[in-house]
Amino acid sequence: MTSTADTLRYQSGFGNEHATEAVPGALPQGRNSPQRAPFDLYPELISGTAFTAPRHENRRTWMYRRQPSVVAGRYQPYAQPLWTTGGDRETALAPEPMRWHPVPFEPGAETDFVDGMRTLAANGDADAQCGVGSLVYLATKSMERRAFVNADGELLVVPQQGRLVITTELGVLDVKPGEIAVLPRGLAFKVAVPDGPSRGYVCENYGAQFRLPELGPIGSNGLANARDFLAPVAAYEDSNAPYELIKKFGGRFWRAPAKGTPFNVVAWHGNLTPVKYDTVNFMTIGSISFDHPDPSIFTVLTSPSDTPGTANCDFVIFPPRWLVMEDTFRPPWYHRNLMSEFMGLVYGEYDAKPGGFKPGGASLHNAMVPHGPDEEAFEKASTVDLKPQKLDNTLAFMFESRYRFIPTAFALNTAPLDTGYADCWAGLKDQFSKP
């Protein structure tokens, strides 16, 4: 199996019906489950939605593999105490803004993508299939004979430092900072870190699958275009060496031995696939007259809830873009939001917090918690000559949810919490000039 960026091939499209085979003739023709599949492979279906989900929402993929996934040993408990699920409602959380400095690597610690995961904040309930977790990962070694399956939700991975090579049952994705990957619920994968110590963010989505947002008055093009999402081609490991399977199920972790690799799918077809997306392809929409538009125009993917227009989770990015608005305070305005906002910074500076918000850090502004530009950003934006300005070399993002994010014990007691965050607004004076 190849895993170098310059030799990997991909298929284009989000939610497309793909068909791919690593060995010509491995895909059955005319039926999904023939009495005897080509090359004596085992047909296996993975369903990402209920069988009766509407056709336009139905996601499933047929795999043709050397051994079915039922071939594994008995599961035993596995300890990963820092990857928690859902929010602890017993946590007393003040209605205040929160911010964390970048979570550092532990000196001498060797952790892979699974063991290096830390939940910072979460909401909802995986069993109720609502809510999300906001996590960071600190990976210093690759997963070799080890695979992971998340039965609780799909994962949206946002690398911040170091490239990830993600081997899945359906093929390989090479994902660098500035790109994202979406890994479907229930699909086995492993992660290699070819650049050494790697850090990034993860959204664990317990709710409805991520999809492209509706464009409405924008029209038929814009934001993230479906063709820019890349799915892998079929690839399999030609080895029978044993594997360790780690599975997240109901918020707990389990391990089982396997005599062979789970990455043994020789061919597949369907529309439930892992994908990657390069954010440089995002077609940014913005004002060319006045005022700062709502941040919803930066939505890449959305996980809807049962309330139309109020998302279980929106994945929003703030990429390089031009600011040209006249007679306008150009940074985001001060606001209180029904939605809760977990933010991260991949690289560069965020225009509303040019000093204290660092790449690899995170901030949390829960529902109706006031936030906005710090004193420095307000002063500059209020007096600057409003020429066209390019915000360049920057990429911030937001996991926005209708549910309140609850920080974990790790986030409150171990992670580098910026206890002076609120001070960035302390210098904002009463400037009212009475007529």
Tab-separated table of C-alpha atoms in Angstrom:
chain	number	residue	atom	x	y	z
A	1	MET	CA	0.000	0.000	0.000
A	2	THR	CA	1.422	3.381	-0.935
A	3	SER	CA	1.319	6.314	1.469
A	4	THR	CA	3.292	9.145	-0.082
A	5	ALA	CA	1.583	12.390	-1.006
A	6	ASP	CA	2.980	12.527	-4.533
A	7	THR	CA	1.788	9.040	-5.502
A	8	LEU	CA	-1.685	8.921	-3.973
A	9	ARG	CA	-4.701	9.143	-6.241
A	10	TYR	CA	-8.165	10.401	-5.305
A	11	GLN	CA	-11.735	10.508	-6.532
A	12	SER	CA	-13.498	13.864	-6.669
A	13	GLY	CA	-16.804	14.819	-5.085
A	14	PHE	CA	-18.734	15.090	-1.809
A	15	GLY	CA	-21.420	12.436	-1.311
A	16	ASN	CA	-20.766	11.038	-4.779
A	17	GLU	CA	-21.384	7.442	-5.840
A	18	HIS	CA	-17.818	6.195	-6.229
A	19	ALA	CA	-16.602	2.850	-7.560
A	20	THR	CA	-12.966	1.761	-7.268
A	21	GLU	CA	-10.952	-1.443	-7.340
A	22	ALA	CA	-7.314	-2.112	-6.484
A	23	VAL	CA	-7.412	-5.269	-8.610
A	24	PRO	CA	-9.229	-5.102	-11.981
A	25	GLY	CA	-12.374	-7.194	-11.938
A	26	ALA	CA	-12.762	-7.215	-8.139
A	27	LEU	CA	-16.051	-5.259	-8.213
A	28	PRO	CA	-19.133	-7.396	-8.929
A	29	GLN	CA	-21.199	-6.187	-11.851
A	30	GLY	CA	-24.986	-5.925	-11.824
A	31	ARG	CA	-25.452	-6.911	-8.169
A	32	ASN	CA	-23.994	-6.085	-4.758
A	33	SER	CA	-23.867	-9.523	-3.171
A	34	PRO	CA	-23.441	-12.314	-5.707
A	35	GLN	CA	-23.468	-15.910	-4.545
A	36	ARG	CA	-19.713	-15.909	-5.009
A	37	ALA	CA	-17.892	-12.581	-5.303
A	38	PRO	CA	-14.937	-12.120	-7.689
A	39	PHE	CA	-11.664	-13.583	-6.421
A	40	ASP	CA	-13.588	-15.169	-3.527
A	41	LEU	CA	-13.782	-11.841	-1.704
A	42	TYR	CA	-16.340	-11.238	1.060
A	43	PRO	CA	-19.055	-8.637	0.362
A	44	GLU	CA	-19.709	-6.389	3.374
A	45	LEU	CA	-22.002	-3.364	3.679
A	46	ILE	CA	-21.373	-0.395	5.970
A	47	SER	CA	-24.448	1.801	6.497
A	48	GLY	CA	-23.904	5.356	7.712
A	49	THR	CA	-27.649	6.052	7.806
A	50	ALA	CA	-30.755	3.981	8.454
A	51	PHE	CA	-31.866	1.782	5.560
A	52	THR	CA	-35.006	3.896	5.226
A	53	ALA	CA	-33.313	7.314	5.238
A	54	PRO	CA	-34.434	9.479	2.290
A	55	ARG	CA	-32.489	8.731	-0.874
A	56	HIS	CA	-30.775	12.143	-0.928
A	57	GLU	CA	-29.499	11.567	2.630
A	58	ASN	CA	-28.757	7.846	2.461
A	59	ARG	CA	-25.091	6.930	2.898
A	60	ARG	CA	-23.715	3.408	2.504
A	61	THR	CA	-20.802	1.619	0.882
A	62	TRP	CA	-20.301	-1.957	-0.299
A	63	MET	CA	-16.839	-3.370	0.389
A	64	TYR	CA	-15.230	-6.474	-1.103
A	65	ARG	CA	-12.607	-7.712	1.290
A	66	ARG	CA	-10.254	-10.597	1.940
A	67	GLN	CA	-11.808	-11.201	5.368
A	68	PRO	CA	-14.976	-9.696	6.857
A	69	SER	CA	-14.683	-7.367	9.834
A	70	VAL	CA	-16.330	-9.925	12.140
A	71	VAL	CA	-13.021	-11.794	12.235
A	72	ALA	CA	-11.598	-10.430	15.494
A	73	GLY	CA	-10.969	-11.582	19.043
A	74	ARG	CA	-13.003	-10.742	22.122
A	75	TYR	CA	-12.984	-7.128	23.305
A	76	GLN	CA	-11.527	-6.117	26.663
A	77	PRO	CA	-11.672	-2.669	28.323
A	78	TYR	CA	-9.034	-0.162	27.221
A	79	ALA	CA	-8.036	2.974	29.131
A	80	GLN	CA	-8.148	6.367	27.432
A	81	PRO	CA	-9.390	8.647	30.224
A	82	LEU	CA	-8.719	11.950	28.459
A	83	TRP	CA	-11.010	11.259	25.488
A	84	THR	CA	-14.391	11.785	27.120
A	85	THR	CA	-17.827	11.826	25.519
A	86	GLY	CA	-20.614	14.367	25.983
A	87	GLY	CA	-20.752	17.095	28.613
A	88	ASP	CA	-20.783	16.596	32.372
A	89	ARG	CA	-23.824	18.580	33.517
A	90	GLU	CA	-22.546	18.550	37.090
A	91	THR	CA	-19.712	20.893	36.080
A	92	ALA	CA	-20.352	24.377	37.461
A	93	LEU	CA	-19.451	26.652	34.575
A	94	ALA	CA	-19.555	30.432	34.882
A	95	PRO	CA	-21.045	32.293	31.880
A	96	GLU	CA	-17.639	33.716	30.924
A	97	PRO	CA	-15.373	33.545	27.861
A	98	MET	CA	-12.559	31.003	28.041
A	99	ARG	CA	-9.303	30.591	26.172
A	100	TRP	CA	-6.482	28.072	26.155
A	101	HIS	CA	-2.895	28.474	25.050
A	102	PRO	CA	-1.623	25.708	22.732
A	103	VAL	CA	-1.562	22.370	24.542
A	104	PRO	CA	2.146	21.398	24.746
A	105	PHE	CA	3.683	18.046	23.938
A	106	GLU	CA	4.726	16.118	27.029
A	107	PRO	CA	8.536	15.705	27.099
A	108	GLY	CA	9.514	12.122	26.340
A	109	ALA	CA	5.922	10.936	25.919
A	110	GLU	CA	5.166	8.638	22.979
A	111	THR	CA	1.514	8.758	22.035
A	112	ASP	CA	-0.288	7.951	18.829
A	113	PHE	CA	-3.385	9.630	17.425
A	114	VAL	CA	-5.759	7.676	19.694
A	115	ASP	CA	-3.827	7.854	22.953
A	116	GLY	CA	-2.893	11.496	22.288
A	117	MET	CA	-6.504	12.671	22.067
A	118	ARG	CA	-7.753	15.117	24.729
A	119	THR	CA	-11.327	16.381	24.967
A	120	LEU	CA	-11.422	20.102	25.795
A	121	ALA	CA	-15.183	20.627	25.722
A	122	ALA	CA	-18.271	18.706	24.671
A	123	ASN	CA	-22.039	18.700	24.713
A	124	GLY	CA	-24.908	16.392	23.922
A	125	ASP	CA	-24.982	12.618	24.168
A	126	ALA	CA	-23.519	10.032	21.790
A	127	ASP	CA	-26.275	7.508	22.538
A	128	ALA	CA	-28.935	10.149	21.847
A	129	GLN	CA	-27.054	11.030	18.630
A	130	CYS	CA	-26.852	14.740	19.331
A	131	GLY	CA	-24.047	17.129	20.143
A	132	VAL	CA	-20.314	17.223	19.503
A	133	GLY	CA	-16.974	16.996	21.236
A	134	SER	CA	-14.146	19.494	20.643
A	135	LEU	CA	-10.760	17.833	21.041
A	136	VAL	CA	-7.064	18.322	20.444
A	137	TYR	CA	-4.631	15.551	19.525
A	138	LEU	CA	-0.926	15.324	20.312
A	139	ALA	CA	0.620	12.497	18.273
A	140	THR	CA	4.321	11.725	18.461
A	141	LYS	CA	4.326	8.270	16.888
A	142	SER	CA	2.505	6.510	14.079
A	143	MET	CA	-0.072	3.774	14.497
A	144	GLU	CA	1.586	0.691	13.089
A	145	ARG	CA	-0.228	-2.609	13.728
A	146	ARG	CA	-3.062	-0.757	15.368
A	147	ALA	CA	-6.445	0.398	14.040
A	148	PHE	CA	-9.240	2.493	15.509
A	149	VAL	CA	-13.012	2.392	15.047
A	150	ASN	CA	-15.300	5.110	16.447
A	151	ALA	CA	-18.847	3.822	16.843
A	152	ASP	CA	-19.955	7.005	18.624
A	153	GLY	CA	-19.606	9.550	15.838
A	154	GLU	CA	-17.812	10.787	12.758
A	155	LEU	CA	-14.549	12.698	13.114
A	156	LEU	CA	-13.653	15.995	11.463
A	157	VAL	CA	-9.863	16.348	11.708
A	158	VAL	CA	-8.108	19.731	11.437
A	159	PRO	CA	-4.288	19.350	11.448
A	160	GLN	CA	-2.401	22.318	12.890
A	161	GLN	CA	1.178	21.007	13.066
A	162	GLY	CA	2.445	18.098	11.010
A	163	ARG	CA	1.022	16.082	8.150
A	164	LEU	CA	-1.217	13.049	8.760
A	165	VAL	CA	-1.346	9.961	6.556
A	166	ILE	CA	-4.701	8.359	7.335
A	167	THR	CA	-5.113	4.766	6.180
A	168	THR	CA	-8.770	3.707	6.098
A	169	GLU	CA	-10.581	0.585	4.994
A	170	LEU	CA	-11.440	2.432	1.762
A	171	GLY	CA	-7.959	3.813	1.000
A	172	VAL	CA	-5.418	6.422	2.055
A	173	LEU	CA	-5.696	10.185	2.665
A	174	ASP	CA	-2.661	12.447	3.007
A	175	VAL	CA	-3.747	15.510	5.000
A	176	LYS	CA	-1.561	18.540	5.741
A	177	PRO	CA	-2.241	21.668	7.838
A	178	GLY	CA	-4.683	23.821	5.902
A	179	GLU	CA	-6.594	20.715	4.846
A	180	ILE	CA	-9.269	18.813	6.764
A	181	ALA	CA	-10.430	15.201	6.778
A	182	VAL	CA	-13.856	13.741	7.548
A	183	LEU	CA	-13.865	10.112	8.731
A	184	PRO	CA	-17.253	8.346	8.811
A	185	ARG	CA	-18.581	6.774	11.963
A	186	GLY	CA	-17.727	3.082	12.235
A	187	LEU	CA	-14.936	3.004	9.636
A	188	ALA	CA	-11.580	1.541	10.738
A	189	PHE	CA	-8.511	3.728	10.264
A	190	LYS	CA	-4.976	4.333	11.472
A	191	VAL	CA	-2.870	7.501	11.458
A	192	ALA	CA	0.816	7.950	10.628
A	193	VAL	CA	2.782	11.113	11.485
A	194	PRO	CA	5.544	11.327	8.842
A	195	ASP	CA	6.620	14.843	9.910
A	196	GLY	CA	7.170	13.924	13.556
A	197	PRO	CA	5.215	15.393	16.487
A	198	SER	CA	1.806	16.448	15.202
A	199	ARG	CA	-0.961	18.483	16.782
A	200	GLY	CA	-4.415	19.448	15.653
A	201	TYR	CA	-8.098	19.695	16.430
A	202	VAL	CA	-10.932	17.205	16.104
A	203	CYS	CA	-14.700	17.580	16.099
A	204	GLU	CA	-16.354	14.339	17.184
A	205	ASN	CA	-19.851	14.626	15.773
A	206	TYR	CA	-22.442	12.492	17.561
A	207	GLY	CA	-25.317	13.950	15.530
A	208	ALA	CA	-26.399	14.045	11.900
A	209	GLN	CA	-23.611	13.564	9.385
A	210	PHE	CA	-21.781	16.593	8.084
A	211	ARG	CA	-22.965	17.798	4.700
A	212	LEU	CA	-22.564	20.840	2.485
A	213	PRO	CA	-24.769	23.775	3.566
A	214	GLU	CA	-27.582	25.046	1.381
A	215	LEU	CA	-26.547	28.092	-0.659
A	216	GLY	CA	-29.876	29.916	-0.857
A	217	PRO	CA	-29.565	33.347	-2.505
A	218	ILE	CA	-25.843	32.750	-3.107
A	219	GLY	CA	-26.913	30.516	-5.981
A	220	SER	CA	-25.475	27.267	-7.296
A	221	ASN	CA	-21.777	27.955	-6.676
A	222	GLY	CA	-19.669	29.204	-3.806
A	223	LEU	CA	-18.312	28.369	-0.373
A	224	ALA	CA	-16.991	24.769	-0.434
A	225	ASN	CA	-17.638	23.171	-3.816
A	226	ALA	CA	-18.420	19.454	-3.885
A	227	ARG	CA	-15.807	18.648	-6.525
A	228	ASP	CA	-12.977	19.862	-4.272
A	229	PHE	CA	-13.584	17.074	-1.738
A	230	LEU	CA	-11.365	14.076	-2.428
A	231	ALA	CA	-12.159	10.453	-1.563
A	232	PRO	CA	-9.505	7.704	-1.663
A	233	VAL	CA	-9.172	4.927	-4.210
A	234	ALA	CA	-9.230	1.310	-3.102
A	235	ALA	CA	-5.991	0.055	-1.570
A	236	TYR	CA	-5.237	-2.899	0.663
A	237	GLU	CA	-2.386	-4.154	2.814
A	238	ASP	CA	-0.957	-7.392	1.473
A	239	SER	CA	-0.034	-8.768	4.884
A	240	ASN	CA	-1.381	-11.193	7.455
A	241	ALA	CA	0.489	-9.780	10.457
A	242	PRO	CA	-1.655	-9.370	13.598
A	243	TYR	CA	-3.353	-6.084	14.531
A	244	GLU	CA	-4.745	-4.523	17.673
A	245	LEU	CA	-8.242	-3.082	17.231
A	246	ILE	CA	-9.275	-0.167	19.460
A	247	LYS	CA	-12.972	0.689	19.460
A	248	LYS	CA	-14.857	3.602	21.012
A	249	PHE	CA	-18.373	2.469	21.841
A	250	GLY	CA	-20.834	4.212	24.140
A	251	GLY	CA	-18.182	6.585	25.424
A	252	ARG	CA	-15.907	3.740	26.521
A	253	PHE	CA	-12.852	2.213	24.888
A	254	TRP	CA	-12.231	-1.439	24.072
A	255	ARG	CA	-9.394	-3.459	22.559
A	256	ALA	CA	-9.386	-6.756	20.668
A	257	PRO	CA	-6.739	-8.811	18.858
A	258	ALA	CA	-7.046	-9.474	15.149
A	259	LYS	CA	-5.049	-12.086	13.255
A	260	GLY	CA	-4.795	-9.891	10.184
A	261	THR	CA	-5.155	-6.346	8.934
A	262	PRO	CA	-8.553	-4.634	8.806
A	263	PHE	CA	-7.273	-2.767	5.743
A	264	ASN	CA	-8.021	-5.641	3.376
A	265	VAL	CA	-10.693	-4.088	1.131
A	266	VAL	CA	-9.758	-4.821	-2.491
A	267	ALA	CA	-12.698	-2.959	-4.066
A	268	TRP	CA	-15.658	-0.861	-3.000
A	269	HIS	CA	-18.517	1.254	-4.283
A	270	GLY	CA	-20.858	3.673	-2.547
A	271	ASN	CA	-21.261	7.176	-1.146
A	272	LEU	CA	-20.162	6.717	2.476
A	273	THR	CA	-16.508	7.621	2.220
A	274	PRO	CA	-13.724	9.379	4.058
A	275	VAL	CA	-12.815	12.639	2.346
A	276	LYS	CA	-10.257	15.390	2.578
A	277	TYR	CA	-10.636	19.044	1.608
A	278	ASP	CA	-8.096	21.811	1.062
A	279	THR	CA	-9.371	25.075	2.537
A	280	VAL	CA	-7.534	27.116	-0.127
A	281	ASN	CA	-10.373	26.038	-2.436
A	282	PHE	CA	-13.025	27.705	-0.282
A	283	MET	CA	-14.791	30.434	-2.291
A	284	THR	CA	-15.138	33.168	0.302
A	285	ILE	CA	-18.238	35.340	0.119
A	286	GLY	CA	-18.087	38.809	1.668
A	287	SER	CA	-19.455	42.351	1.637
A	288	ILE	CA	-18.274	44.679	-1.121
A	289	SER	CA	-20.201	47.687	0.155
A	290	PHE	CA	-20.556	48.047	3.933
A	291	ASP	CA	-20.918	46.077	7.184
A	292	HIS	CA	-19.386	42.805	8.317
A	293	PRO	CA	-21.655	39.891	7.255
A	294	ASP	CA	-22.753	37.136	9.618
A	295	PRO	CA	-20.072	34.430	10.033
A	296	SER	CA	-22.466	31.824	8.609
A	297	ILE	CA	-21.171	32.773	5.150
A	298	PHE	CA	-17.947	30.970	6.088
A	299	THR	CA	-19.644	27.580	6.682
A	300	VAL	CA	-17.809	24.659	5.080
A	301	LEU	CA	-19.900	21.777	6.438
A	302	THR	CA	-22.997	21.544	8.591
A	303	SER	CA	-24.567	18.881	10.802
A	304	PRO	CA	-28.273	19.808	11.031
A	305	SER	CA	-30.504	19.333	14.039
A	306	ASP	CA	-34.270	18.815	14.236
A	307	THR	CA	-34.708	22.618	14.205
A	308	PRO	CA	-34.288	24.019	10.677
A	309	GLY	CA	-31.442	26.508	10.450
A	310	THR	CA	-30.149	25.745	13.962
A	311	ALA	CA	-27.249	23.352	13.602
A	312	ASN	CA	-26.104	20.509	15.765
A	313	CYS	CA	-22.720	21.737	14.515
A	314	ASP	CA	-21.444	24.078	11.839
A	315	PHE	CA	-17.810	23.896	10.758
A	316	VAL	CA	-16.807	27.455	9.858
A	317	ILE	CA	-13.441	28.745	8.630
A	318	PHE	CA	-11.902	32.205	8.451
A	319	PRO	CA	-9.414	31.933	5.570
A	320	PRO	CA	-7.335	34.563	3.745
A	321	ARG	CA	-9.678	37.151	2.208
A	322	TRP	CA	-10.020	40.759	1.108
A	323	LEU	CA	-11.701	43.396	3.271
A	324	VAL	CA	-13.036	46.279	1.199
A	325	MET	CA	-16.107	47.522	3.094
A	326	GLU	CA	-16.521	51.308	3.324
A	327	ASP	CA	-17.421	53.202	6.503
A	328	THR	CA	-17.336	49.879	8.366
A	329	PHE	CA	-15.816	48.442	11.525
A	330	ARG	CA	-14.264	45.511	9.712
A	331	PRO	CA	-13.458	42.929	12.429
A	332	PRO	CA	-16.313	40.849	13.851
A	333	TRP	CA	-18.633	43.017	15.907
A	334	TYR	CA	-19.329	42.550	19.605
A	335	HIS	CA	-22.105	40.064	20.025
A	336	ARG	CA	-23.952	37.494	22.101
A	337	ASN	CA	-25.014	34.417	20.221
A	338	LEU	CA	-27.695	31.781	20.688
A	339	MET	CA	-25.129	29.326	19.368
A	340	SER	CA	-22.007	28.264	21.282
A	341	GLU	CA	-18.646	28.822	19.608
A	342	PHE	CA	-15.462	26.770	20.019
A	343	MET	CA	-12.615	28.333	18.012
A	344	GLY	CA	-9.126	27.240	17.008
A	345	LEU	CA	-6.283	28.806	15.038
A	346	VAL	CA	-4.314	26.744	12.520
A	347	TYR	CA	-1.807	29.417	11.520
A	348	GLY	CA	-1.297	33.184	11.370
A	349	GLU	CA	-3.247	35.780	13.353
A	350	TYR	CA	-6.978	36.093	13.988
A	351	ASP	CA	-8.012	39.669	13.219
A	352	ALA	CA	-10.184	40.095	16.324
A	353	LYS	CA	-7.454	38.842	18.703
A	354	PRO	CA	-4.076	39.704	17.126
A	355	GLY	CA	-2.030	39.154	20.280
A	356	GLY	CA	-3.332	36.532	22.665
A	357	PHE	CA	-4.810	33.895	20.347
A	358	LYS	CA	-1.998	31.601	19.190
A	359	PRO	CA	-1.888	28.768	16.606
A	360	GLY	CA	-2.773	25.547	18.395
A	361	GLY	CA	-4.805	27.433	21.007
A	362	ALA	CA	-8.549	27.456	21.484
A	363	SER	CA	-11.322	29.669	22.805
A	364	LEU	CA	-14.866	29.028	23.983
A	365	HIS	CA	-17.777	31.459	23.966
A	366	ASN	CA	-20.918	29.682	25.073
A	367	ALA	CA	-24.469	30.759	24.345
A	368	MET	CA	-25.148	34.404	25.243
A	369	VAL	CA	-21.607	34.970	26.538
A	370	PRO	CA	-20.507	38.404	25.206
A	371	HIS	CA	-17.354	38.489	23.088
A	372	GLY	CA	-15.719	40.432	20.305
A	373	PRO	CA	-12.519	42.270	19.363
A	374	ASP	CA	-9.991	42.972	22.087
A	375	GLU	CA	-8.924	46.510	22.975
A	376	GLU	CA	-6.048	46.572	20.483
A	377	ALA	CA	-8.187	45.334	17.585
A	378	PHE	CA	-11.012	47.766	18.411
A	379	GLU	CA	-8.694	50.772	18.574
A	380	LYS	CA	-6.975	49.913	15.308
A	381	ALA	CA	-10.185	49.129	13.405
A	382	SER	CA	-11.862	52.324	14.622
A	383	THR	CA	-9.124	54.632	13.326
A	384	VAL	CA	-7.443	52.877	10.395
A	385	ASP	CA	-7.607	54.320	6.897
A	386	LEU	CA	-10.147	52.074	5.138
A	387	LYS	CA	-8.211	50.998	2.097
A	388	PRO	CA	-8.706	47.560	0.566
A	389	GLN	CA	-6.894	45.138	2.874
A	390	LYS	CA	-5.849	41.535	2.326
A	391	LEU	CA	-6.039	39.308	5.403
A	392	ASP	CA	-3.373	36.811	4.396
A	393	ASN	CA	-1.485	33.876	5.885
A	394	THR	CA	-4.225	33.100	8.368
A	395	LEU	CA	-6.646	30.246	8.993
A	396	ALA	CA	-8.971	30.135	11.983
A	397	PHE	CA	-12.014	27.929	12.372
A	398	MET	CA	-15.055	27.440	14.553
A	399	PHE	CA	-17.152	24.487	15.716
A	400	GLU	CA	-20.497	26.197	16.344
A	401	SER	CA	-23.255	24.274	18.102
A	402	ARG	CA	-26.782	24.933	19.357
A	403	TYR	CA	-25.780	23.159	22.607
A	404	ARG	CA	-23.675	24.533	25.452
A	405	PHE	CA	-20.081	23.306	25.473
A	406	ILE	CA	-18.923	22.010	28.858
A	407	PRO	CA	-15.147	21.971	29.428
A	408	THR	CA	-13.634	18.757	30.740
A	409	ALA	CA	-11.577	18.280	33.907
A	410	PHE	CA	-8.508	18.175	31.648
A	411	ALA	CA	-9.435	21.546	30.125
A	412	LEU	CA	-10.093	23.160	33.505
A	413	ASN	CA	-7.226	21.699	35.513
A	414	THR	CA	-4.429	20.494	33.199
A	415	ALA	CA	-4.574	22.272	29.838
A	416	PRO	CA	-2.945	25.739	29.727
A	417	LEU	CA	-6.046	27.798	30.527
A	418	ASP	CA	-5.533	31.530	29.940
A	419	THR	CA	-6.884	32.851	33.235
A	420	GLY	CA	-6.320	36.442	32.120
A	421	TYR	CA	-8.359	36.161	28.918
A	422	ALA	CA	-11.106	38.556	30.071
A	423	ASP	CA	-8.482	41.245	30.665
A	424	CYS	CA	-8.218	41.824	26.905
A	425	TRP	CA	-11.484	43.809	27.135
A	426	ALA	CA	-10.733	45.588	30.421
A	427	GLY	CA	-9.401	48.714	28.710
A	428	LEU	CA	-12.524	49.378	26.634
A	429	LYS	CA	-13.704	52.709	28.014
A	430	ASP	CA	-17.035	54.489	28.069
A	431	GLN	CA	-16.509	56.830	25.105
A	432	PHE	CA	-20.005	58.284	24.980
A	433	SER	CA	-19.860	61.875	23.818
A	434	LYS	CA	-23.009	63.537	25.028
A	435	PRO	CA	-24.247	66.117	22.493
